[in-house]
Short mmCIF file of C-alpha atoms in Angstrom, two decimals:
data_model
loop_
_atom_site.label_atom_id
_atom_site.label_comp_id
_atom_site.label_asym_id
_atom_site.label_seq_id
_atom_site.Cartn_x
_atom_site.Cartn_y
_atom_site.Cartn_z
CA MET A 88 -22.53 -33.13 -29.35
CA THR A 89 -19.87 -35.16 -30.24
CA ASP A 90 -18.03 -37.56 -28.25
CA ARG A 91 -14.14 -37.26 -26.87
CA PRO A 92 -12.56 -39.79 -27.28
CA GLN A 93 -9.33 -38.86 -25.21
CA ASP A 94 -9.64 -36.84 -21.80
CA LYS A 95 -8.10 -32.99 -21.85
CA ALA A 96 -4.61 -32.41 -20.34
CA PRO A 97 -5.31 -31.30 -17.07
CA ARG A 98 -4.81 -27.81 -16.14
CA ARG A 99 -3.43 -26.07 -12.67
CA ASN A 100 -3.98 -22.59 -11.38
CA THR A 101 -0.76 -20.57 -10.23
CA PRO A 102 -1.00 -20.54 -6.04
CA SER A 103 -1.66 -16.57 -6.78
CA VAL A 104 -4.57 -17.38 -9.05
CA LEU A 105 -6.22 -20.03 -6.52
CA GLU A 106 -5.36 -18.12 -3.86
CA LYS A 107 -7.56 -15.18 -4.97
CA VAL A 108 -10.64 -17.67 -5.75
CA ILE A 109 -10.23 -18.88 -2.53
CA GLY A 110 -10.90 -15.19 -1.20
CA LEU A 111 -13.39 -14.97 -3.72
CA HIS A 112 -15.58 -17.50 -2.33
CA GLY A 113 -14.62 -17.02 1.18
CA HIS A 114 -15.68 -13.36 0.58
CA ALA A 115 -19.18 -14.31 -0.55
CA ALA A 116 -19.86 -16.83 2.49
CA MET A 117 -18.89 -14.41 4.94
CA GLN A 118 -21.02 -11.48 3.06
CA THR A 119 -24.18 -14.02 2.62
CA LYS A 120 -24.14 -14.44 6.35
CA LYS A 121 -23.67 -11.07 7.23
CA ASN A 122 -26.21 -9.47 4.83
CA GLU A 123 -28.77 -12.49 6.13
CA THR A 124 -28.15 -11.72 9.72
CA ASN A 125 -28.10 -8.30 9.67
CA ASN A 126 -30.77 -6.67 12.09
CA LYS A 127 -32.23 -10.17 12.83
CA GLU A 128 -31.47 -12.17 15.83
CA GLU A 129 -28.24 -14.79 15.76
CA GLU A 130 -29.35 -17.77 14.22
CA LYS A 131 -28.24 -21.44 15.49
CA PRO A 132 -24.82 -22.07 13.78
CA THR A 133 -25.78 -25.27 12.55
CA MET A 134 -28.19 -23.33 9.92
CA TRP A 135 -25.35 -21.46 8.87
CA ARG A 136 -24.05 -23.26 6.08
CA PHE A 137 -27.60 -23.92 4.58
CA LYS A 138 -28.08 -20.40 4.35
CA ASN A 139 -24.85 -19.86 2.26
CA ILE A 140 -25.80 -22.99 0.05
CA PHE A 141 -29.74 -22.12 -0.74
CA ALA A 142 -30.89 -18.73 -2.06
CA ALA A 143 -33.99 -19.69 -0.89
CA PRO A 144 -34.98 -22.75 1.16
CA VAL A 145 -34.88 -26.18 -0.35
CA GLU A 146 -35.89 -29.30 1.35
CA VAL A 147 -33.81 -31.68 0.89
CA LYS A 148 -34.83 -35.38 1.21
CA ALA A 149 -33.06 -38.71 1.88
CA ASP A 150 -34.48 -39.97 -0.87
CA PHE A 151 -34.28 -37.46 -3.73
CA VAL A 152 -33.22 -38.47 -6.98
CA ALA A 153 -31.67 -36.32 -9.24
CA PRO A 154 -31.84 -36.46 -13.31
CA VAL A 155 -30.19 -38.48 -15.24
CA HIS A 156 -29.03 -37.65 -18.46
CA SER A 157 -27.09 -40.11 -20.74
CA LYS A 158 -23.52 -39.71 -21.78
CA SER A 159 -21.29 -41.77 -23.68
CA THR A 160 -18.17 -42.65 -21.73
CA GLY A 161 -15.74 -40.10 -23.31
CA GLN A 162 -18.66 -37.08 -22.61
CA PHE A 163 -18.74 -38.24 -18.74
CA ASN A 164 -15.10 -38.02 -18.52
CA PHE A 165 -14.75 -34.92 -20.47
CA ILE A 166 -17.15 -33.32 -17.67
CA LYS A 167 -15.20 -35.14 -14.79
CA ASP A 168 -12.16 -33.34 -15.92
CA ALA A 169 -13.73 -30.06 -16.34
CA LEU A 170 -14.63 -30.01 -12.98
CA ALA A 171 -11.44 -31.39 -11.36
CA ASP A 172 -9.70 -28.75 -11.00
CA ASN A 173 -12.75 -26.77 -9.83
CA PHE A 174 -12.22 -26.89 -5.78
CA VAL A 175 -16.01 -26.35 -4.89
CA PHE A 176 -16.47 -29.91 -5.99
CA ALA A 177 -13.19 -30.95 -4.18
CA SER A 178 -15.33 -32.16 -1.31
CA LEU A 179 -17.37 -34.58 -2.93
CA ASP A 180 -17.05 -38.16 -2.81
CA SER A 181 -17.25 -40.23 -6.25
CA SER A 182 -20.89 -40.96 -6.00
CA GLU A 183 -22.13 -37.42 -5.47
CA LEU A 184 -19.95 -36.10 -8.15
CA ASN A 185 -21.12 -38.83 -10.65
CA LYS A 186 -24.83 -37.95 -9.67
CA LEU A 187 -23.51 -34.19 -10.76
CA ILE A 188 -22.21 -35.16 -14.13
CA PHE A 189 -25.09 -37.39 -15.09
CA ALA A 190 -27.38 -34.43 -13.82
CA MET A 191 -25.88 -32.04 -16.44
CA GLU A 192 -28.02 -31.61 -19.15
CA GLU A 193 -27.34 -30.44 -22.76
CA TYR A 194 -27.73 -26.92 -23.67
CA THR A 195 -26.63 -24.95 -27.06
CA VAL A 196 -26.55 -21.27 -27.69
CA ASP A 197 -25.48 -18.81 -30.66
CA ALA A 198 -23.38 -16.65 -30.81
CA GLY A 199 -24.10 -13.38 -29.19
CA THR A 200 -26.06 -15.10 -26.63
CA ASP A 201 -25.99 -14.03 -23.04
CA ILE A 202 -25.48 -17.27 -20.98
CA ILE A 203 -25.60 -15.66 -17.86
CA THR A 204 -26.85 -11.77 -17.15
CA GLN A 205 -25.10 -9.43 -14.37
CA GLY A 206 -27.09 -9.03 -11.59
CA ASP A 207 -29.63 -11.81 -11.91
CA ILE A 208 -29.72 -14.68 -9.28
CA GLY A 209 -28.27 -18.13 -10.81
CA ASP A 210 -29.84 -20.48 -12.22
CA TYR A 211 -27.43 -22.87 -14.02
CA PHE A 212 -23.93 -23.92 -13.71
CA TYR A 213 -21.99 -24.44 -16.85
CA VAL A 214 -19.46 -26.31 -18.61
CA ILE A 215 -18.41 -25.89 -21.98
CA GLU A 216 -18.13 -28.60 -24.16
CA ASN A 217 -17.19 -26.63 -27.35
CA GLY A 218 -16.90 -22.78 -28.03
CA ALA A 219 -16.07 -19.63 -26.25
CA VAL A 220 -17.38 -17.37 -23.99
CA LYS A 221 -16.53 -13.93 -22.61
CA PHE A 222 -16.97 -12.26 -19.21
CA THR A 223 -18.16 -8.54 -18.64
CA VAL A 224 -18.51 -6.55 -15.51
CA ASP A 225 -20.08 -3.19 -15.79
CA GLY A 226 -19.53 -3.26 -19.67
CA ALA A 227 -16.03 -3.56 -19.54
CA GLU A 228 -14.62 -7.46 -20.88
CA VAL A 229 -12.89 -8.80 -17.88
CA GLY A 230 -11.62 -12.56 -19.68
CA LYS A 231 -12.35 -15.12 -21.67
CA THR A 232 -12.50 -18.93 -21.39
CA GLY A 233 -13.47 -21.64 -23.81
CA THR A 234 -13.74 -25.69 -24.04
CA GLY A 235 -13.27 -27.81 -20.89
CA ASP A 236 -13.80 -24.64 -18.71
CA ALA A 237 -16.51 -23.89 -16.07
CA PHE A 238 -18.42 -20.86 -14.91
CA GLY A 239 -21.73 -19.92 -12.85
CA GLU A 240 -20.72 -21.74 -9.48
CA LEU A 241 -20.57 -18.61 -7.46
CA ALA A 242 -24.10 -17.60 -7.45
CA LEU A 243 -25.24 -21.52 -7.00
CA LEU A 244 -23.21 -21.93 -3.71
CA TYR A 245 -24.04 -18.31 -2.11
CA ASN A 246 -27.39 -16.15 -2.37
CA CYS A 247 -25.76 -13.05 -4.24
CA PRO A 248 -26.48 -12.20 -7.76
CA ARG A 249 -24.27 -13.10 -11.24
CA ALA A 250 -20.76 -10.99 -10.37
CA ALA A 251 -20.85 -10.83 -14.43
CA THR A 252 -22.16 -11.04 -17.92
CA CYS A 253 -21.10 -14.40 -19.46
CA THR A 254 -21.57 -13.86 -23.65
CA ALA A 255 -21.16 -16.70 -26.28
CA LEU A 256 -18.65 -15.67 -28.53
CA ASP A 257 -19.38 -18.21 -30.94
CA ALA A 258 -21.94 -20.91 -31.15
CA CYS A 259 -21.61 -22.95 -28.47
CA ASP A 260 -22.44 -26.49 -27.14
CA LEU A 261 -22.86 -26.46 -22.96
CA TRP A 262 -23.58 -28.83 -20.29
CA ARG A 263 -25.48 -27.41 -17.40
CA VAL A 264 -27.53 -28.24 -14.21
CA ASP A 265 -29.93 -26.05 -12.58
CA GLN A 266 -29.36 -24.60 -9.26
CA GLU A 267 -32.10 -26.49 -7.08
CA THR A 268 -30.61 -29.77 -8.22
CA PHE A 269 -26.99 -28.79 -7.93
CA ARG A 270 -27.69 -27.01 -4.64
CA LYS A 271 -29.60 -30.61 -2.93
CA ILE A 272 -26.65 -32.94 -4.30
CA LEU A 273 -23.96 -30.46 -2.51
CA ALA A 274 -26.27 -29.52 0.49
CA SER A 275 -25.66 -33.12 2.40
CA GLN A 276 -21.83 -32.79 2.06
CA SER A 277 -22.34 -29.36 2.91
CA LEU A 278 -22.94 -29.96 6.33
CA LYS A 279 -20.49 -32.68 6.94
CA HIS A 280 -17.57 -30.35 5.72
CA ASP A 281 -18.10 -27.92 8.21
CA GLU A 282 -18.48 -30.34 10.92
CA GLU A 283 -15.17 -32.24 9.67
CA THR A 284 -13.80 -28.71 9.66
CA LYS A 285 -14.62 -27.49 13.01
CA GLU A 286 -13.10 -30.53 14.30
CA LEU A 287 -10.12 -29.85 12.23
CA LEU A 288 -9.82 -26.37 13.66
CA ARG A 289 -10.04 -27.67 17.24
CA LYS A 290 -6.87 -29.06 16.61
CA VAL A 291 -5.06 -26.18 15.58
CA PRO A 292 -3.47 -24.71 18.98
CA PHE A 293 -4.24 -21.18 18.93
CA LEU A 294 -7.42 -22.05 17.65
CA SER A 295 -8.65 -24.80 20.16
CA LYS A 296 -9.57 -22.58 23.00
CA LEU A 297 -12.38 -20.32 19.93
CA ASP A 298 -15.99 -20.97 20.84
CA ASP A 299 -18.58 -22.78 18.76
CA ASN A 300 -19.75 -19.21 17.56
CA ILE A 301 -16.46 -18.07 16.18
CA LEU A 302 -15.41 -22.01 14.96
CA ASN A 303 -19.06 -21.80 12.70
CA LYS A 304 -17.82 -18.92 11.32
CA ILE A 305 -14.48 -20.29 10.21
CA ALA A 306 -15.65 -23.58 9.00
CA THR A 307 -18.12 -21.46 6.75
CA ALA A 308 -15.55 -19.36 5.13
CA SER A 309 -13.62 -22.22 4.89
CA THR A 310 -12.57 -24.38 1.32
CA THR A 311 -11.37 -27.79 0.86
CA VAL A 312 -8.57 -27.44 -2.05
CA LYS A 313 -6.75 -30.78 -3.14
CA TYR A 314 -3.40 -30.60 -4.17
CA ALA A 315 -1.25 -33.08 -6.17
CA LYS A 316 2.24 -34.56 -5.19
CA ASP A 317 4.87 -31.86 -5.79
CA GLU A 318 2.13 -29.06 -6.66
CA VAL A 319 3.46 -25.68 -5.10
CA ILE A 320 0.89 -24.26 -2.79
CA VAL A 321 2.78 -21.16 -2.00
CA ARG A 322 5.28 -19.61 -3.64
CA LYS A 323 7.83 -17.27 -2.05
CA GLY A 324 7.49 -13.85 -3.16
CA ASP A 325 3.64 -13.80 -3.63
CA GLU A 326 1.21 -12.12 -1.51
CA GLY A 327 -0.31 -14.49 1.28
CA ASN A 328 -4.21 -14.02 2.13
CA VAL A 329 -5.12 -17.39 2.69
CA PHE A 330 -4.37 -19.31 5.79
CA TYR A 331 -4.12 -23.12 5.20
CA ILE A 332 -4.60 -26.00 7.35
CA ILE A 333 -3.46 -29.90 6.49
CA LYS A 334 -6.35 -32.00 6.35
CA SER A 335 -4.58 -34.85 5.04
#
């Protein structure tokens, strides 16, 4: 892969598109919780987030050391830019984000290769360095993406199969990180996120009287999203499906 001396221009999702993505993640989180507790005794609230993050039990140790794959400054900044618009990583601090970026390895595929297959359990999260990828659901093409975009995070975050088949339209240079490393890096931050979210929810007047059981469910389905100054959050006339709380 070649170095990239210039960062790509930042891209922003429109409010309506972002709300659909937030809804998708929230639905996946709650569906995972529903599937895993169906016909089972209610589990301890503190374990819910781990159930959503891990498809299989993963032991996270304080001394866990993520793999490191060398990158030039240009490559590092390229990946960082690709992750910047993905709210999945919005709650990561700079140390955790750097760890994730350095853990990503180079991966190349030929045109026509199925990088991800619908129905399979997620194994990698990808960033496209060069090339283009199409998304197919039940045999029908539903979209395309290209250089600077990322895909594959949903099945890594939640215990659900891949939602689409992702096929290389031409030879692609990719960066990828495996699910075990991905989850271990995100795990500690995930529990921290839920506790912070619960405290925030308790400050909302009409939610303050809810018990921990309900607050944990809301926290599980919540997502942190960052907006720049003057960026539109909600546009008049768009369908509203997301409830927002200002964190800071």
